[in-house]
């Protein structure tokens, strides 16, 4: 169901089915609405239910199911690190031998201050890096220091790595999964 | 924004995950923080207005709904503004950042299906005349779980 496997890898996407065994709820439409955020009113789920023409309990049940099924990675307060003074943000990429990537990824994930850690398809010779981590800090030195400590703790001192600090944010919106408010495909 | 006081910090730190699935979620949060529901609502509204909170919502796990990839372009410095604008204008692009080094423009593309994702990447390559580095995710070890801002 798209949940995290014990080995830390994301299950086969083809097996992921966020559909809900509940004809009252269109999961895509509900997710699309939820990605815009929960309203700040006493009964926010009832407000969303009203917009979608379904019941408050339908929304709560469907959301619980989507979280359990793994389609929703996180549900909660989405903070803006930049606004909170985390002005040094870096994507750190590591060139680790293929057979060691999963172990290294799991070890990095256990370190603090890492918001994302995952493996992507490498494209050698242009881009040999397969292991990615996002690290946020209040200064470049703080981020560089953390990268150093992660390398030491995870046995990655020898690995070629690059720290790609963010310079400018041109666009940041919720993802496009093709659902409109009406639930149709765009 | 003004510096977050202890109650703001708790609102920002403790509810990045496992937001209450209860008809009155803000009342449940208020109980846990020992304040009133109206206080929680006021503070969340203020933190949203100041930009500290983007939204209270969901992040989708990659590739469980639709398809997504991280892509990159190595843009000649003189063309960066124009190419970045062209990339941002593509509906399927939802994050677009300039980063140090080469490649220098990094963006996340999401679409309902992989063929539609490929079409978006091809459009970007055609419009910019630059080869697109397509880096799809293969495994996640720690995926946007939020992290403690102060309690470290």
Tab-separated table of C-alpha atoms in Angstrom:
chain	number	residue	atom	x	y	z
A	1	UNK	CA	0.000	0.000	0.000
A	2	UNK	CA	2.840	2.388	-0.660
A	3	UNK	CA	3.988	2.283	2.915
A	4	UNK	CA	7.590	2.299	4.044
A	5	UNK	CA	9.040	-1.185	3.991
A	6	UNK	CA	11.124	-2.516	6.850
A	7	UNK	CA	14.267	-1.971	4.780
A	8	UNK	CA	13.374	1.680	4.459
A	9	UNK	CA	12.596	1.635	0.754
A	10	UNK	CA	9.303	2.906	-0.581
A	11	UNK	CA	7.131	0.022	-1.685
A	12	UNK	CA	6.477	-0.578	-5.379
A	13	UNK	CA	4.528	2.461	-6.587
A	14	UNK	CA	2.361	0.211	-8.739
A	15	UNK	CA	1.146	-1.447	-5.550
A	16	UNK	CA	0.176	1.869	-4.014
A	17	UNK	CA	-3.515	2.486	-4.201
A	18	UNK	CA	-4.723	5.514	-2.313
A	19	UNK	CA	-8.308	4.742	-3.290
A	20	UNK	CA	-10.652	4.419	-0.384
A	21	UNK	CA	-13.220	1.684	0.078
A	22	UNK	CA	-15.755	4.370	0.649
A	23	UNK	CA	-17.895	5.534	-2.236
A	24	UNK	CA	-18.717	8.764	-0.366
A	25	UNK	CA	-15.154	10.091	-0.730
A	26	UNK	CA	-13.125	10.898	-3.845
A	27	UNK	CA	-9.588	10.500	-2.440
A	28	UNK	CA	-7.969	12.641	-5.126
A	29	UNK	CA	-10.370	15.472	-4.555
A	30	UNK	CA	-9.926	15.317	-0.794
A	31	UNK	CA	-6.102	15.285	-1.099
A	32	UNK	CA	-6.189	18.181	-3.497
A	33	UNK	CA	-8.249	20.183	-1.010
A	34	UNK	CA	-6.065	19.175	1.947
A	35	UNK	CA	-2.887	20.233	0.176
A	36	UNK	CA	-4.200	23.802	0.249
A	37	UNK	CA	-4.379	23.562	3.994
A	38	UNK	CA	-6.784	23.177	6.862
A	39	UNK	CA	-8.857	26.286	7.609
A	40	UNK	CA	-8.341	27.989	10.976
A	41	UNK	CA	-11.857	27.519	12.299
A	42	UNK	CA	-13.084	25.495	15.264
A	43	UNK	CA	-14.298	22.611	13.097
A	44	UNK	CA	-11.992	22.608	10.048
A	45	UNK	CA	-12.864	19.090	8.887
A	46	UNK	CA	-16.548	19.994	8.868
A	47	UNK	CA	-15.717	23.082	6.788
A	48	UNK	CA	-13.855	20.980	4.206
A	49	UNK	CA	-16.618	18.376	4.240
A	50	UNK	CA	-19.104	21.144	3.481
A	51	UNK	CA	-17.033	22.302	0.498
A	52	UNK	CA	-16.847	18.754	-0.876
A	53	UNK	CA	-20.466	17.909	-0.138
A	54	UNK	CA	-19.625	14.999	2.182
A	55	UNK	CA	-19.785	14.402	5.946
A	56	UNK	CA	-17.272	15.489	8.598
A	57	UNK	CA	-16.739	11.865	9.644
A	58	UNK	CA	-16.131	10.924	5.988
A	59	UNK	CA	-13.268	13.421	5.862
A	60	UNK	CA	-11.736	12.210	9.134
A	61	UNK	CA	-12.035	8.534	8.175
A	62	UNK	CA	-10.648	9.080	4.667
A	63	UNK	CA	-7.718	11.130	5.948
A	64	UNK	CA	-6.855	8.492	8.575
A	65	UNK	CA	-6.941	5.876	5.820
A	66	UNK	CA	-4.700	7.889	3.481
A	67	UNK	CA	-2.140	8.385	6.262
A	68	UNK	CA	-2.226	4.700	7.176
A	69	UNK	CA	-1.975	3.647	3.527
A	70	UNK	CA	1.147	5.767	3.128
A	71	UNK	CA	-0.144	8.113	0.426
A	72	UNK	CA	0.178	11.003	2.883
A	73	UNK	CA	3.750	11.289	4.107
A	74	UNK	CA	2.974	13.920	6.698
A	75	UNK	CA	-0.088	15.722	7.956
A	76	UNK	CA	0.461	18.755	10.127
A	77	UNK	CA	2.012	22.189	10.367
A	78	UNK	CA	4.171	22.847	7.292
A	79	UNK	CA	6.727	25.403	8.456
A	80	UNK	CA	8.711	27.743	6.249
A	81	UNK	CA	12.289	27.214	7.364
A	82	UNK	CA	13.465	30.342	5.591
A	83	UNK	CA	11.016	32.548	7.496
A	84	UNK	CA	12.165	31.011	10.776
A	85	UNK	CA	15.774	31.955	10.217
A	86	UNK	CA	16.975	28.749	8.590
A	87	UNK	CA	18.523	30.677	5.742
A	88	UNK	CA	21.215	28.132	4.848
A	89	UNK	CA	19.610	25.232	3.046
A	90	UNK	CA	21.614	22.666	1.178
A	91	UNK	CA	21.030	19.579	-0.868
A	92	UNK	CA	23.961	17.330	-0.057
A	93	UNK	CA	24.703	14.571	-2.562
A	94	UNK	CA	26.976	11.617	-1.840
A	95	UNK	CA	28.704	9.230	-4.231
A	96	UNK	CA	28.531	5.942	-2.348
A	97	UNK	CA	29.156	2.463	-3.843
A	98	UNK	CA	25.800	1.008	-4.913
A	99	UNK	CA	25.880	-1.840	-2.412
A	100	UNK	CA	26.394	0.554	0.495
A	101	UNK	CA	23.733	3.157	-0.379
A	102	UNK	CA	20.808	1.664	1.540
A	103	UNK	CA	22.820	1.225	4.730
A	104	UNK	CA	24.278	4.731	4.444
A	105	UNK	CA	20.806	6.166	3.784
A	106	UNK	CA	19.358	4.528	6.866
A	107	UNK	CA	22.261	5.747	8.995
A	108	UNK	CA	21.971	9.317	7.723
A	109	UNK	CA	18.208	9.263	8.316
A	110	UNK	CA	18.874	8.465	11.969
A	111	UNK	CA	21.036	11.594	12.359
A	112	UNK	CA	19.278	14.760	13.528
A	113	UNK	CA	18.625	17.846	11.449
A	114	UNK	CA	18.027	16.021	8.163
A	115	UNK	CA	14.640	16.734	6.585
A	116	UNK	CA	14.924	14.357	3.633
A	117	UNK	CA	17.145	11.421	2.736
A	118	UNK	CA	16.601	9.304	-0.342
A	119	UNK	CA	18.149	7.453	-3.256
A	120	UNK	CA	17.754	8.601	-6.859
A	121	UNK	CA	18.841	7.096	-10.151
A	122	UNK	CA	22.436	8.246	-10.803
A	123	UNK	CA	23.402	9.468	-14.281
A	124	UNK	CA	27.131	8.817	-14.655
A	125	UNK	CA	29.388	10.279	-15.832
A	126	UNK	CA	27.477	13.583	-15.741
A	127	UNK	CA	25.933	12.998	-12.314
A	128	UNK	CA	27.239	9.984	-10.359
A	129	UNK	CA	25.449	10.854	-7.106
A	130	UNK	CA	22.640	8.574	-5.939
A	131	UNK	CA	22.246	9.467	-2.249
A	132	UNK	CA	20.603	12.790	-1.367
A	133	UNK	CA	20.053	14.617	1.919
A	134	UNK	CA	18.445	17.992	2.623
A	135	UNK	CA	20.008	19.847	5.507
A	136	UNK	CA	18.792	23.138	6.954
A	137	UNK	CA	20.771	25.485	9.140
A	138	UNK	CA	20.994	29.070	10.323
A	139	UNK	CA	24.376	29.551	8.646
A	140	UNK	CA	26.584	27.927	6.040
A	141	UNK	CA	29.055	26.956	8.749
A	142	UNK	CA	26.332	25.210	10.720
A	143	UNK	CA	25.334	23.167	7.658
A	144	UNK	CA	28.959	22.384	6.745
A	145	UNK	CA	29.615	21.291	10.332
A	146	UNK	CA	26.612	19.006	10.318
A	147	UNK	CA	27.655	17.448	7.004
A	148	UNK	CA	31.078	16.785	8.521
A	149	UNK	CA	29.542	15.103	11.575
A	150	UNK	CA	27.185	13.013	9.435
A	151	UNK	CA	30.102	11.850	7.296
A	152	UNK	CA	32.046	10.861	10.412
A	153	UNK	CA	29.122	9.102	12.094
A	154	UNK	CA	28.015	7.225	8.991
A	155	UNK	CA	31.405	6.138	7.708
A	156	UNK	CA	31.238	8.424	4.683
A	157	UNK	CA	34.460	10.434	5.076
A	158	UNK	CA	35.860	8.822	1.943
A	159	UNK	CA	32.763	9.378	-0.173
A	160	UNK	CA	32.848	12.165	-2.738
A	161	UNK	CA	30.156	14.635	-1.735
A	162	UNK	CA	28.877	18.017	-2.799
A	163	UNK	CA	27.031	20.609	-0.726
A	164	UNK	CA	24.660	22.498	-3.018
A	165	UNK	CA	23.404	25.534	-1.129
A	166	UNK	CA	20.157	27.071	-2.281
A	167	UNK	CA	20.711	30.503	-3.808
A	168	UNK	CA	17.198	31.477	-4.846
A	169	UNK	CA	13.726	30.023	-4.655
A	170	UNK	CA	11.888	30.690	-7.896
A	171	UNK	CA	8.792	28.598	-7.231
A	172	UNK	CA	7.379	26.560	-4.384
A	173	UNK	CA	3.855	25.230	-4.609
A	174	UNK	CA	1.991	22.028	-3.845
A	175	UNK	CA	2.420	19.303	-6.447
A	176	UNK	CA	0.382	18.885	-9.580
A	177	UNK	CA	-1.386	15.568	-9.494
A	178	UNK	CA	-3.920	16.469	-12.111
A	179	UNK	CA	-6.960	16.923	-9.923
A	180	UNK	CA	-9.054	20.021	-10.125
A	181	UNK	CA	-11.479	21.170	-7.477
A	182	UNK	CA	-14.145	19.421	-9.489
A	183	UNK	CA	-12.196	16.174	-9.255
A	184	UNK	CA	-11.539	15.882	-12.996
A	185	UNK	CA	-8.238	15.515	-14.821
A	186	UNK	CA	-6.635	18.716	-15.993
B	1	UNK	CA	8.494	38.067	12.010
B	2	UNK	CA	8.795	38.707	15.755
B	3	UNK	CA	10.757	36.047	17.607
B	4	UNK	CA	8.540	33.057	18.431
B	5	UNK	CA	7.807	32.787	22.152
B	6	UNK	CA	7.695	29.380	23.904
B	7	UNK	CA	4.060	28.706	22.966
B	8	UNK	CA	4.721	29.578	19.300
B	9	UNK	CA	7.716	27.277	19.341
B	10	UNK	CA	5.628	24.406	20.605
B	11	UNK	CA	2.999	25.035	17.936
B	12	UNK	CA	5.708	25.017	15.265
B	13	UNK	CA	7.634	22.037	16.623
B	14	UNK	CA	5.127	19.567	18.014
B	15	UNK	CA	2.463	19.508	15.348
B	16	UNK	CA	4.470	19.028	12.158
B	17	UNK	CA	3.278	15.408	12.270
B	18	UNK	CA	0.335	13.568	13.768
B	19	UNK	CA	-1.982	16.554	13.669
B	20	UNK	CA	-5.121	15.642	15.689
B	21	UNK	CA	-7.751	13.772	13.674
B	22	UNK	CA	-10.580	15.043	15.817
B	23	UNK	CA	-13.550	17.247	14.923
B	24	UNK	CA	-11.997	19.986	17.113
B	25	UNK	CA	-8.243	19.589	16.414
B	26	UNK	CA	-7.318	23.050	17.696
B	27	UNK	CA	-9.098	22.332	20.986
B	28	UNK	CA	-7.082	19.093	21.338
B	29	UNK	CA	-3.854	21.031	20.687
B	30	UNK	CA	-4.910	23.634	23.253
B	31	UNK	CA	-5.432	20.878	25.847
B	32	UNK	CA	-1.936	19.542	25.201
B	33	UNK	CA	-0.377	22.995	25.478
B	34	UNK	CA	-2.474	24.116	28.443
B	35	UNK	CA	-4.083	27.108	26.773
B	36	UNK	CA	-7.403	27.933	25.115
B	37	UNK	CA	-8.673	26.944	21.663
B	38	UNK	CA	-9.056	30.614	20.645
B	39	UNK	CA	-5.438	31.242	21.632
B	40	UNK	CA	-4.262	28.374	19.401
B	41	UNK	CA	-6.330	29.652	16.467
B	42	UNK	CA	-5.075	33.232	16.949
B	43	UNK	CA	-1.457	32.169	17.114
B	44	UNK	CA	-1.682	29.853	14.112
B	45	UNK	CA	-3.286	32.674	12.117
B	46	UNK	CA	-0.514	35.062	13.155
B	47	UNK	CA	2.234	32.536	12.342
B	48	UNK	CA	0.619	31.928	8.960
B	49	UNK	CA	0.373	35.664	8.230
B	50	UNK	CA	4.036	36.158	9.177
B	51	UNK	CA	5.080	33.368	6.801
B	52	UNK	CA	6.423	31.026	9.515
B	53	UNK	CA	3.699	28.506	8.639
B	54	UNK	CA	3.055	27.745	4.985
B	55	UNK	CA	-0.112	25.816	5.716
B	56	UNK	CA	-1.530	23.073	7.875
B	57	UNK	CA	-1.847	20.310	5.367
B	58	UNK	CA	-0.573	17.141	3.814
B	59	UNK	CA	2.592	16.283	1.962
B	60	UNK	CA	2.199	13.344	-0.386
B	61	UNK	CA	4.731	10.553	-0.422
B	62	UNK	CA	6.440	10.567	-3.838
B	63	UNK	CA	5.159	8.127	-6.415
B	64	UNK	CA	2.212	6.870	-4.406
B	65	UNK	CA	-0.152	9.291	-6.108
B	66	UNK	CA	0.931	10.123	-9.635
B	67	UNK	CA	4.595	10.415	-10.648
B	68	UNK	CA	7.358	12.809	-9.661
B	69	UNK	CA	11.007	13.419	-10.320
B	70	UNK	CA	13.834	15.797	-9.482
B	71	UNK	CA	15.303	17.402	-12.582
B	72	UNK	CA	18.201	19.738	-13.173
B	73	UNK	CA	19.551	22.040	-15.859
B	74	UNK	CA	22.999	23.520	-16.228
B	75	UNK	CA	22.045	27.026	-17.308
B	76	UNK	CA	24.583	29.538	-18.646
B	77	UNK	CA	24.620	32.343	-16.017
B	78	UNK	CA	23.392	35.006	-18.439
B	79	UNK	CA	20.272	32.969	-19.200
B	80	UNK	CA	19.384	31.941	-15.664
B	81	UNK	CA	16.517	34.402	-15.066
B	82	UNK	CA	14.824	33.628	-18.369
B	83	UNK	CA	15.252	29.858	-18.146
B	84	UNK	CA	14.072	29.813	-14.507
B	85	UNK	CA	10.960	31.762	-15.505
B	86	UNK	CA	10.254	29.348	-18.353
B	87	UNK	CA	10.642	26.357	-16.041
B	88	UNK	CA	8.456	27.930	-13.321
B	89	UNK	CA	5.754	28.603	-15.905
B	90	UNK	CA	5.341	24.868	-16.508
B	91	UNK	CA	2.321	23.770	-14.497
B	92	UNK	CA	3.853	20.401	-13.537
B	93	UNK	CA	6.850	22.126	-11.880
B	94	UNK	CA	6.129	22.700	-8.207
B	95	UNK	CA	9.571	23.532	-6.785
B	96	UNK	CA	12.247	25.435	-8.663
B	97	UNK	CA	15.504	26.534	-7.029
B	98	UNK	CA	18.810	27.978	-8.072
B	99	UNK	CA	21.611	26.126	-6.298
B	100	UNK	CA	25.340	26.689	-6.175
B	101	UNK	CA	27.529	24.669	-8.510
B	102	UNK	CA	26.662	22.862	-11.676
B	103	UNK	CA	23.936	22.047	-12.576
B	104	UNK	CA	22.552	25.270	-11.132
B	105	UNK	CA	18.775	25.011	-11.619
B	106	UNK	CA	16.899	22.252	-9.763
B	107	UNK	CA	13.189	21.580	-9.986
B	108	UNK	CA	10.634	18.991	-8.918
B	109	UNK	CA	8.095	17.884	-11.493
B	110	UNK	CA	4.893	16.071	-10.552
B	111	UNK	CA	2.171	14.747	-12.828
B	112	UNK	CA	-0.699	12.274	-12.687
B	113	UNK	CA	1.224	9.776	-14.842
B	114	UNK	CA	4.825	9.119	-15.911
B	115	UNK	CA	4.040	9.759	-19.614
B	116	UNK	CA	2.677	13.179	-18.729
B	117	UNK	CA	5.756	13.812	-16.595
B	118	UNK	CA	7.986	12.835	-19.547
B	119	UNK	CA	6.044	15.190	-21.802
B	120	UNK	CA	6.680	18.063	-19.364
B	121	UNK	CA	10.425	17.283	-19.274
B	122	UNK	CA	10.531	17.146	-23.086
B	123	UNK	CA	8.743	20.490	-23.277
B	124	UNK	CA	11.320	22.028	-20.938
B	125	UNK	CA	14.205	20.590	-22.971
B	126	UNK	CA	12.687	21.892	-26.198
B	127	UNK	CA	11.911	25.363	-24.818
B	128	UNK	CA	15.290	25.886	-23.182
B	129	UNK	CA	17.459	23.973	-25.660
B	130	UNK	CA	19.256	22.440	-22.656
B	131	UNK	CA	19.586	18.745	-21.766
B	132	UNK	CA	17.438	17.862	-18.749
B	133	UNK	CA	18.909	15.661	-16.036
B	134	UNK	CA	16.040	13.404	-14.888
B	135	UNK	CA	16.675	11.931	-11.426
B	136	UNK	CA	13.685	9.822	-10.320
B	137	UNK	CA	13.498	8.610	-6.730
B	138	UNK	CA	14.210	4.944	-6.102
B	139	UNK	CA	13.982	4.652	-2.332
B	140	UNK	CA	13.219	6.898	0.608
B	141	UNK	CA	14.952	6.607	3.975
B	142	UNK	CA	13.536	9.759	5.581
B	143	UNK	CA	10.844	11.622	3.683
B	144	UNK	CA	9.765	15.030	4.869
B	145	UNK	CA	8.963	13.970	8.406
B	146	UNK	CA	9.500	17.482	9.675
B	147	UNK	CA	12.201	18.125	12.227
B	148	UNK	CA	12.644	19.790	15.581
B	149	UNK	CA	13.414	23.462	15.117
B	150	UNK	CA	14.554	24.202	18.634
B	151	UNK	CA	14.713	20.977	20.656
B	152	UNK	CA	18.045	19.811	19.352
